[in-house]
Amino acid sequence: MAKLLVFIAWIAACASQEAGDTEPDHFYRALAAGPVKKGPVVTTQAACLGSGTSKALVNCCSAKRSCASKGLTGGRLYTCAAANSCKATTFTGETVKAYCAVKDACKSAVFNLGASAKCAAEKSCYFASFIGKGKMACNVAGHCEGATFYNGWDITCTTRRACQNVNIGPGSSAICSVAAACPVEMYIWGSTSLIKCSGNRSCKGTDFTANQGANIACIGKESCKNGSVGCAFVQFSCSKVPTNTVCAGANSCDGVKFYGKHTTATCKKAGVCNGATFVDGACCKGKGCPKGAKKC
Ligand SMILES: *[C@@H]1O[C@H](CO)[C@@H](O)[C@H](O)[C@H]1NC(C)=O
Ligand SMILES: *[C@@H]1O[C@H](CO)[C@@H](O)[C@H](O)[C@H]1NC(C)=O
C-alpha cells in the first residue's frame, strides 16, 4: 500500500511538473486524477483490449501481473508501472498511449501506426520502437534513451542527454537543440531521415552510425565537434547510398572522423571542418574541406 501511495504521489508530481509539455492534457489528467479504480484482474490479451474500440494488442497483462491494478484506466491509456511490465508489448493505433513509468517499463515495446508513449523515467523506453506518424518531446535526461523512431516520427531533444543513443529511421527526424542533447551514439538510416544538431555543442563527441542515405545537419556552434560519422557493421551491411553530413555552424565538424566509402560531408564554409579527417573512402565537398581530404 505504501508503495502504491508513493507511486500515486509521484505520478501527480510528475503531471504538474510537466504541465507545459506538448502531450495532450487529458493524458496527464487521467494520471493526476488520483487513485485509479481497481479494475478486474486481466488475464488475457482480449480482455486487455478494453471496450473493443481500441486497436491495441497489449500483452502486458498476465495472471500474475494485472494491468488494471497498475492504473490501466480504460481502452486506450496503458500504464506500465513496473520494470518489464510492458516488455515487448505491441501497441497499435494513434489513439493508444502507454505511460512508461519506470526503467525498463516499456523495454522493447513496439508502438505501431502512431501509438505513442510517455517515456517517464530513465531508460523507460529502452529498445522500444516507434513506427508511424507522431511527435515526441524528449525533454528529460535519459527518458528516450535507446528508443528507435521511424516512418514518420519527429522528436525534439531539448535537454542534456534527452536523446542519448536514440535511433532515427526513414521519414523521421530528431532535433537536438541544446548542448549534449544527443550525446554518445546515434544510429540513423534512410534518405528521408534527419538528425539536426541545431544547438551549440548539441551533438559534440557523438558517434553517428549513418547508413542508407542518412542526413545529419550540424548547425550549432561546435555542434558535432570531435565525433564520428560512418558505417561499419560486422553483422549488417552498409548500403551504397551515400549519406551526407552538412557542417554549417562555426567549428561544427572540427575534429570529426568521417569514414567509409559511402560517407560524404559538406563543409559549407571555412572554419567548419578544421582538423576533420576523411578515411576509408569518405569524401568532402564545399569550401571548408580540410587539406588533403578526398574530394567528392
Ligand atoms: C551559440 O553560439 C553562438 C556563437 O558563440 C552564440 O552567438 C549564440 O548565442 C549561442 N546560442 C545559444 C543558444 O547559446
Ligand atoms: C578535438 O578535435 C580537435 C581538432 O579540431 C583536436 O585538436 C582535439 O585534440 C580534439 N579533442 C579531443 C578531446 O579529441
CSV table of C-alpha atoms and ligand atoms in Angstrom, one decimal:
chain,number,residue,atom,x,y,z
A,1,MET,CA,0.0,0.0,0.0
A,2,ALA,CA,2.8,2.4,1.0
A,3,LYS,CA,4.3,1.7,-2.4
A,4,LEU,CA,1.1,2.5,-4.2
A,5,LEU,CA,0.7,5.8,-2.4
A,6,VAL,CA,4.3,6.8,-3.3
A,7,PHE,CA,3.5,5.9,-6.8
A,8,ILE,CA,0.4,8.0,-7.0
A,9,ALA,CA,2.1,11.0,-5.4
A,10,TRP,CA,4.9,10.6,-7.8
A,11,ILE,CA,2.5,10.5,-10.8
A,12,ALA,CA,0.8,13.6,-9.5
A,13,ALA,CA,4.1,15.4,-9.0
A,14,CYS,CA,5.2,14.3,-12.5
A,15,ALA,CA,2.0,15.6,-14.1
A,16,SER,CA,2.2,19.0,-12.5
A,17,GLN,CA,5.9,19.3,-13.3
A,18,GLU,CA,5.3,18.7,-16.9
A,19,ALA,CA,2.2,20.8,-17.4
A,20,GLY,CA,3.9,22.7,-20.2
A,21,ASP,CA,4.6,19.6,-22.1
A,22,THR,CA,3.2,19.1,-25.6
A,23,GLU,CA,1.4,15.9,-24.6
A,24,PRO,CA,-2.4,16.2,-24.7
A,25,ASP,CA,-3.7,17.5,-21.4
A,26,HIS,CA,-6.1,14.6,-20.9
A,27,PHE,CA,-3.2,12.2,-20.8
A,28,TYR,CA,-1.9,13.7,-17.6
A,29,ARG,CA,-5.3,14.5,-16.1
A,30,ALA,CA,-6.1,10.8,-16.2
A,31,LEU,CA,-2.9,10.1,-14.3
A,32,ALA,CA,-3.2,13.0,-11.9
A,33,ALA,CA,-6.7,12.3,-11.0
A,34,GLY,CA,-5.6,10.2,-8.1
A,35,PRO,CA,-6.2,6.6,-7.2
A,36,VAL,CA,-7.3,4.6,-10.2
A,37,LYS,CA,-10.3,2.5,-9.6
A,38,LYS,CA,-9.2,-1.1,-9.2
A,39,GLY,CA,-10.3,-2.9,-12.2
A,40,PRO,CA,-10.7,-6.6,-12.9
A,41,VAL,CA,-7.7,-8.8,-13.0
A,42,VAL,CA,-6.9,-9.1,-16.6
A,43,THR,CA,-5.6,-12.4,-17.7
A,44,THR,CA,-5.9,-12.4,-21.5
A,45,GLN,CA,-4.9,-10.1,-24.3
A,46,ALA,CA,-8.5,-9.9,-25.4
A,47,ALA,CA,-9.6,-8.6,-22.0
A,48,CYS,CA,-6.8,-6.1,-22.1
A,49,LEU,CA,-8.2,-4.6,-25.3
A,50,GLY,CA,-10.9,-2.8,-23.3
A,51,SER,CA,-14.1,-1.9,-25.0
A,52,GLY,CA,-13.3,-3.3,-28.3
A,53,THR,CA,-12.9,0.1,-30.0
A,54,SER,CA,-9.2,0.2,-29.4
A,55,LYS,CA,-6.9,-1.4,-31.9
A,56,ALA,CA,-4.3,-2.2,-29.3
A,57,LEU,CA,-2.7,-5.5,-28.9
A,58,VAL,CA,-1.5,-5.3,-25.4
A,59,ASN,CA,0.0,-8.3,-23.8
A,60,CYS,CA,1.3,-6.8,-20.7
A,61,CYS,CA,-1.4,-8.5,-18.6
A,62,SER,CA,-1.0,-11.8,-17.0
A,63,ALA,CA,-2.5,-13.7,-14.1
A,64,LYS,CA,0.5,-12.6,-12.0
A,65,ARG,CA,0.6,-9.0,-13.3
A,66,SER,CA,-2.6,-7.2,-13.7
A,67,CYS,CA,-2.7,-4.2,-15.9
A,68,ALA,CA,-5.7,-2.9,-14.1
A,69,SER,CA,-4.1,-2.8,-10.7
A,70,LYS,CA,-1.3,-0.8,-12.2
A,71,GLY,CA,-3.5,2.0,-13.3
A,72,LEU,CA,-4.9,1.0,-16.6
A,73,THR,CA,-7.8,3.4,-17.0
A,74,GLY,CA,-9.6,2.0,-19.9
A,75,GLY,CA,-9.2,1.1,-23.5
A,76,ARG,CA,-6.5,3.5,-24.6
A,77,LEU,CA,-4.2,4.6,-21.9
A,78,TYR,CA,-1.9,1.9,-20.5
A,79,THR,CA,0.3,2.5,-17.6
A,80,CYS,CA,3.3,0.3,-17.5
A,81,ALA,CA,4.2,0.7,-13.9
A,82,ALA,CA,6.8,-2.0,-13.2
A,83,ALA,CA,10.1,-2.9,-14.9
A,84,ASN,CA,9.3,-5.2,-17.9
A,85,SER,CA,5.5,-4.8,-17.3
A,86,CYS,CA,5.1,-3.9,-21.0
A,87,LYS,CA,8.2,-5.6,-22.2
A,88,ALA,CA,7.9,-6.4,-25.9
A,89,THR,CA,4.3,-5.3,-25.9
A,90,THR,CA,2.8,-4.1,-29.2
A,91,PHE,CA,0.7,-1.0,-29.0
A,92,THR,CA,-1.2,-0.2,-32.2
A,93,GLY,CA,-3.1,2.9,-33.4
A,94,GLU,CA,-2.9,6.7,-33.0
A,95,THR,CA,-5.3,6.8,-30.1
A,96,VAL,CA,-3.3,4.3,-28.0
A,97,LYS,CA,-0.8,5.6,-25.4
A,98,ALA,CA,1.4,4.0,-22.8
A,99,TYR,CA,2.8,5.6,-19.8
A,100,CYS,CA,6.1,4.0,-19.2
A,101,ALA,CA,6.7,4.9,-15.6
A,102,VAL,CA,9.9,3.2,-14.5
A,103,LYS,CA,13.2,2.0,-16.0
A,104,ASP,CA,12.5,-0.9,-18.5
A,105,ALA,CA,8.7,-0.5,-18.2
A,106,CYS,CA,8.3,-0.4,-21.9
A,107,LYS,CA,11.5,-2.2,-22.8
A,108,SER,CA,11.5,-3.5,-26.4
A,109,ALA,CA,7.9,-2.5,-26.8
A,110,VAL,CA,6.6,-1.7,-30.3
A,111,PHE,CA,4.4,1.4,-30.9
A,112,ASN,CA,2.8,0.9,-34.2
A,113,LEU,CA,0.8,3.1,-36.6
A,114,GLY,CA,1.2,6.2,-34.4
A,115,ALA,CA,0.7,4.6,-31.0
A,116,SER,CA,2.7,6.6,-28.6
A,117,ALA,CA,4.2,6.7,-25.1
A,118,LYS,CA,5.3,9.0,-22.4
A,119,CYS,CA,8.7,7.7,-21.5
A,120,ALA,CA,8.6,8.9,-18.0
A,121,ALA,CA,11.8,7.6,-16.5
A,122,GLU,CA,15.4,6.9,-17.4
A,123,LYS,CA,15.5,4.1,-20.0
A,124,SER,CA,11.8,3.5,-19.6
A,125,CYS,CA,11.6,3.1,-23.4
A,126,TYR,CA,14.9,1.3,-23.9
A,127,PHE,CA,14.9,-0.6,-27.2
A,128,ALA,CA,11.3,0.4,-27.9
A,129,SER,CA,10.3,1.1,-31.5
A,130,PHE,CA,8.0,3.9,-32.5
A,131,ILE,CA,6.7,3.4,-36.0
A,132,GLY,CA,4.3,5.7,-37.8
A,133,LYS,CA,3.3,9.3,-37.5
A,134,GLY,CA,3.9,11.1,-34.3
A,135,LYS,CA,5.7,13.7,-32.4
A,136,MET,CA,7.5,13.3,-29.1
A,137,ALA,CA,9.2,15.7,-26.8
A,138,CYS,CA,12.2,14.2,-25.2
A,139,ASN,CA,12.7,16.7,-22.6
A,140,VAL,CA,14.1,14.9,-19.6
A,141,ALA,CA,17.6,13.3,-19.4
A,142,GLY,CA,17.6,9.7,-20.4
A,143,HIS,CA,13.9,9.2,-20.9
A,144,CYS,CA,14.1,8.5,-24.6
A,145,GLU,CA,17.4,6.7,-24.3
A,146,GLY,CA,17.8,3.7,-26.6
A,147,ALA,CA,14.5,4.2,-28.4
A,148,THR,CA,14.1,3.9,-32.2
A,149,PHE,CA,11.8,6.2,-34.3
A,150,TYR,CA,10.9,5.7,-37.9
A,151,ASN,CA,8.2,6.0,-40.7
A,152,GLY,CA,7.1,9.5,-39.6
A,153,TRP,CA,8.1,10.3,-36.1
A,154,ASP,CA,9.6,13.7,-35.3
A,155,ILE,CA,11.2,14.1,-32.0
A,156,THR,CA,12.7,17.1,-30.2
A,157,CYS,CA,15.6,16.7,-27.8
A,158,THR,CA,15.6,19.7,-25.6
A,159,THR,CA,17.7,18.9,-22.6
A,160,ARG,CA,21.0,17.3,-21.8
A,161,ARG,CA,21.1,13.5,-22.6
A,162,ALA,CA,17.5,13.7,-23.9
A,163,CYS,CA,18.2,11.6,-26.9
A,164,GLN,CA,21.2,9.6,-25.9
A,165,ASN,CA,21.7,6.5,-28.0
A,166,VAL,CA,18.5,7.2,-29.9
A,167,ASN,CA,18.0,5.7,-33.4
A,168,ILE,CA,16.3,7.6,-36.3
A,169,GLY,CA,15.0,5.9,-39.4
A,170,PRO,CA,13.3,6.8,-42.7
A,171,GLY,CA,10.8,9.6,-42.7
A,172,SER,CA,11.8,10.6,-39.2
A,173,SER,CA,13.8,13.3,-37.5
A,174,ALA,CA,15.4,14.4,-34.3
A,175,ILE,CA,16.2,18.0,-33.5
A,176,CYS,CA,18.9,18.4,-30.9
A,177,SER,CA,18.5,21.9,-29.6
A,178,VAL,CA,20.7,22.3,-26.6
A,179,ALA,CA,24.2,21.2,-25.5
A,180,ALA,CA,24.7,17.5,-25.1
A,181,ALA,CA,21.0,16.8,-26.1
A,182,CYS,CA,22.2,14.0,-28.4
A,183,PRO,CA,25.3,12.6,-27.0
A,184,VAL,CA,27.3,9.4,-27.1
A,185,GLU,CA,26.0,7.3,-30.0
A,186,MET,CA,23.2,7.5,-32.5
A,187,TYR,CA,22.2,5.3,-35.4
A,188,ILE,CA,20.4,6.9,-38.4
A,189,TRP,CA,19.3,5.3,-41.6
A,190,GLY,CA,17.3,6.1,-44.8
A,191,SER,CA,17.5,9.0,-47.2
A,192,THR,CA,14.5,10.7,-45.7
A,193,SER,CA,15.9,10.6,-42.2
A,194,LEU,CA,17.4,13.6,-40.4
A,195,ILE,CA,19.3,14.4,-37.3
A,196,LYS,CA,19.6,18.1,-36.9
A,197,CYS,CA,22.1,19.3,-34.3
A,198,SER,CA,20.8,22.8,-34.1
A,199,GLY,CA,22.1,23.7,-30.6
A,200,ASN,CA,25.6,24.7,-29.8
A,201,ARG,CA,27.6,21.6,-28.9
A,202,SER,CA,24.3,19.6,-29.1
A,203,CYS,CA,26.0,16.5,-30.7
A,204,LYS,CA,29.5,17.2,-29.6
A,205,GLY,CA,31.6,14.0,-29.5
A,206,THR,CA,28.7,11.9,-30.8
A,207,ASP,CA,29.5,8.8,-32.8
A,208,PHE,CA,26.9,8.6,-35.6
A,209,THR,CA,26.5,5.4,-37.5
A,210,ALA,CA,24.9,6.6,-40.7
A,211,ASN,CA,23.5,4.2,-43.3
A,212,GLN,CA,21.3,4.1,-46.4
A,213,GLY,CA,21.5,7.8,-47.3
A,214,ALA,CA,21.0,9.3,-43.9
A,215,ASN,CA,21.3,13.0,-43.3
A,216,ILE,CA,22.9,14.8,-40.5
A,217,ALA,CA,23.0,18.6,-40.1
A,218,CYS,CA,25.5,20.2,-37.8
A,219,ILE,CA,24.1,23.7,-37.4
A,220,GLY,CA,25.0,24.9,-34.0
A,221,LYS,CA,28.5,26.1,-32.9
A,222,GLU,CA,30.8,23.0,-32.3
A,223,SER,CA,27.6,21.0,-32.7
A,224,CYS,CA,29.3,17.8,-34.0
A,225,LYS,CA,32.8,18.6,-32.9
A,226,ASN,CA,35.1,15.6,-32.3
A,227,GLY,CA,32.5,13.0,-33.1
A,228,SER,CA,32.5,10.5,-35.9
A,229,VAL,CA,30.2,9.6,-38.9
A,230,GLY,CA,30.3,6.5,-40.9
A,231,CYS,CA,29.1,3.0,-41.3
A,232,ALA,CA,30.9,-0.1,-40.3
A,233,PHE,CA,28.8,-3.1,-39.3
A,234,VAL,CA,30.1,-6.6,-38.7
A,235,GLN,CA,26.7,-8.3,-39.0
A,236,PHE,CA,24.7,-6.0,-41.2
A,237,SER,CA,25.7,-4.4,-44.5
A,238,CYS,CA,26.3,-0.8,-45.1
A,239,SER,CA,24.3,0.4,-48.1
A,240,LYS,CA,25.9,2.1,-51.1
A,241,VAL,CA,23.5,5.0,-51.0
A,242,PRO,CA,25.7,7.9,-49.8
A,243,THR,CA,25.0,9.5,-46.5
A,244,ASN,CA,25.6,13.3,-46.1
A,245,THR,CA,26.6,15.4,-43.2
A,246,VAL,CA,26.2,19.1,-43.6
A,247,CYS,CA,28.6,21.1,-41.5
A,248,ALA,CA,27.3,24.7,-41.3
A,249,GLY,CA,27.9,26.1,-37.8
A,250,ALA,CA,31.2,27.6,-36.7
A,251,ASN,CA,33.6,24.8,-35.9
A,252,SER,CA,30.7,22.4,-36.2
A,253,CYS,CA,32.7,19.5,-37.6
A,254,ASP,CA,36.1,20.3,-36.2
A,255,GLY,CA,38.0,17.0,-35.5
A,256,VAL,CA,35.2,14.8,-36.8
A,257,LYS,CA,36.3,11.5,-38.2
A,258,PHE,CA,34.4,10.7,-41.4
A,259,TYR,CA,34.9,7.1,-42.5
A,260,GLY,CA,33.6,4.6,-45.1
A,261,LYS,CA,33.1,4.6,-48.8
A,262,HIS,CA,29.6,5.9,-48.8
A,263,THR,CA,30.1,8.8,-46.4
A,264,THR,CA,30.1,12.3,-47.6
A,265,ALA,CA,30.3,15.6,-45.8
A,266,THR,CA,29.6,19.1,-47.0
A,267,CYS,CA,31.8,21.6,-45.3
A,268,LYS,CA,29.9,24.7,-46.2
A,269,LYS,CA,32.5,27.4,-45.5
A,270,ALA,CA,35.9,27.9,-44.0
A,271,GLY,CA,36.2,27.1,-40.3
A,272,VAL,CA,33.6,24.4,-40.1
A,273,CYS,CA,35.7,21.3,-40.6
A,274,ASN,CA,39.1,22.2,-39.0
A,275,GLY,CA,41.1,19.0,-38.4
A,276,ALA,CA,38.3,16.8,-39.7
A,277,THR,CA,39.6,13.5,-41.2
A,278,PHE,CA,38.3,11.5,-44.1
A,279,VAL,CA,39.3,7.9,-44.2
A,280,ASP,CA,38.4,4.6,-45.8
A,281,GLY,CA,36.9,6.4,-48.9
A,282,ALA,CA,34.9,9.1,-47.1
A,283,CYS,CA,34.8,12.3,-49.1
A,284,CYS,CA,34.3,16.0,-48.7
A,285,LYS,CA,32.7,18.8,-50.7
A,286,GLY,CA,32.3,22.5,-50.1
A,287,LYS,CA,34.6,25.4,-49.4
A,288,GLY,CA,35.6,24.3,-45.9
A,289,CYS,CA,37.1,20.9,-46.7
A,290,PRO,CA,40.3,20.4,-44.8
A,291,LYS,CA,43.6,20.0,-46.8
A,292,GLY,CA,44.1,16.5,-48.0
A,293,ALA,CA,40.5,15.4,-47.7
A,294,LYS,CA,39.3,13.3,-50.5
A,295,LYS,CA,37.0,15.4,-52.8
A,296,CYS,CA,33.6,14.0,-53.7
B,1,LIG,C1,25.6,29.7,-29.8
B,1,LIG,O1,26.9,30.2,-30.0
B,1,LIG,C2,26.8,31.5,-30.7
B,1,LIG,C3,28.2,31.9,-31.1
B,1,LIG,O2,29.1,31.8,-29.9
B,1,LIG,C4,26.1,32.5,-29.8
B,1,LIG,O3,26.0,33.7,-30.5
B,1,LIG,C5,24.7,32.0,-29.5
B,1,LIG,O4,24.1,32.9,-28.6
B,1,LIG,C6,24.8,30.6,-28.9
B,1,LIG,N1,23.4,30.1,-28.8
B,1,LIG,C7,22.9,29.8,-27.7
B,1,LIG,C8,21.5,29.3,-27.7
B,1,LIG,O5,23.5,29.8,-26.6
B,2,LIG,C1,39.1,17.6,-31.0
B,2,LIG,O1,39.4,18.0,-32.3
B,2,LIG,C2,40.5,18.9,-32.4
B,2,LIG,C3,40.7,19.2,-33.9
B,2,LIG,O2,39.8,20.1,-34.3
B,2,LIG,C4,41.7,18.3,-31.8
B,2,LIG,O3,42.8,19.2,-31.8
B,2,LIG,C5,41.4,17.9,-30.3
B,2,LIG,O4,42.5,17.2,-29.8
B,2,LIG,C6,40.2,17.0,-30.2
B,2,LIG,N1,39.9,16.8,-28.9
B,2,LIG,C7,39.6,15.6,-28.4
B,2,LIG,C8,39.3,15.5,-27.0
B,2,LIG,O5,39.7,14.6,-29.1
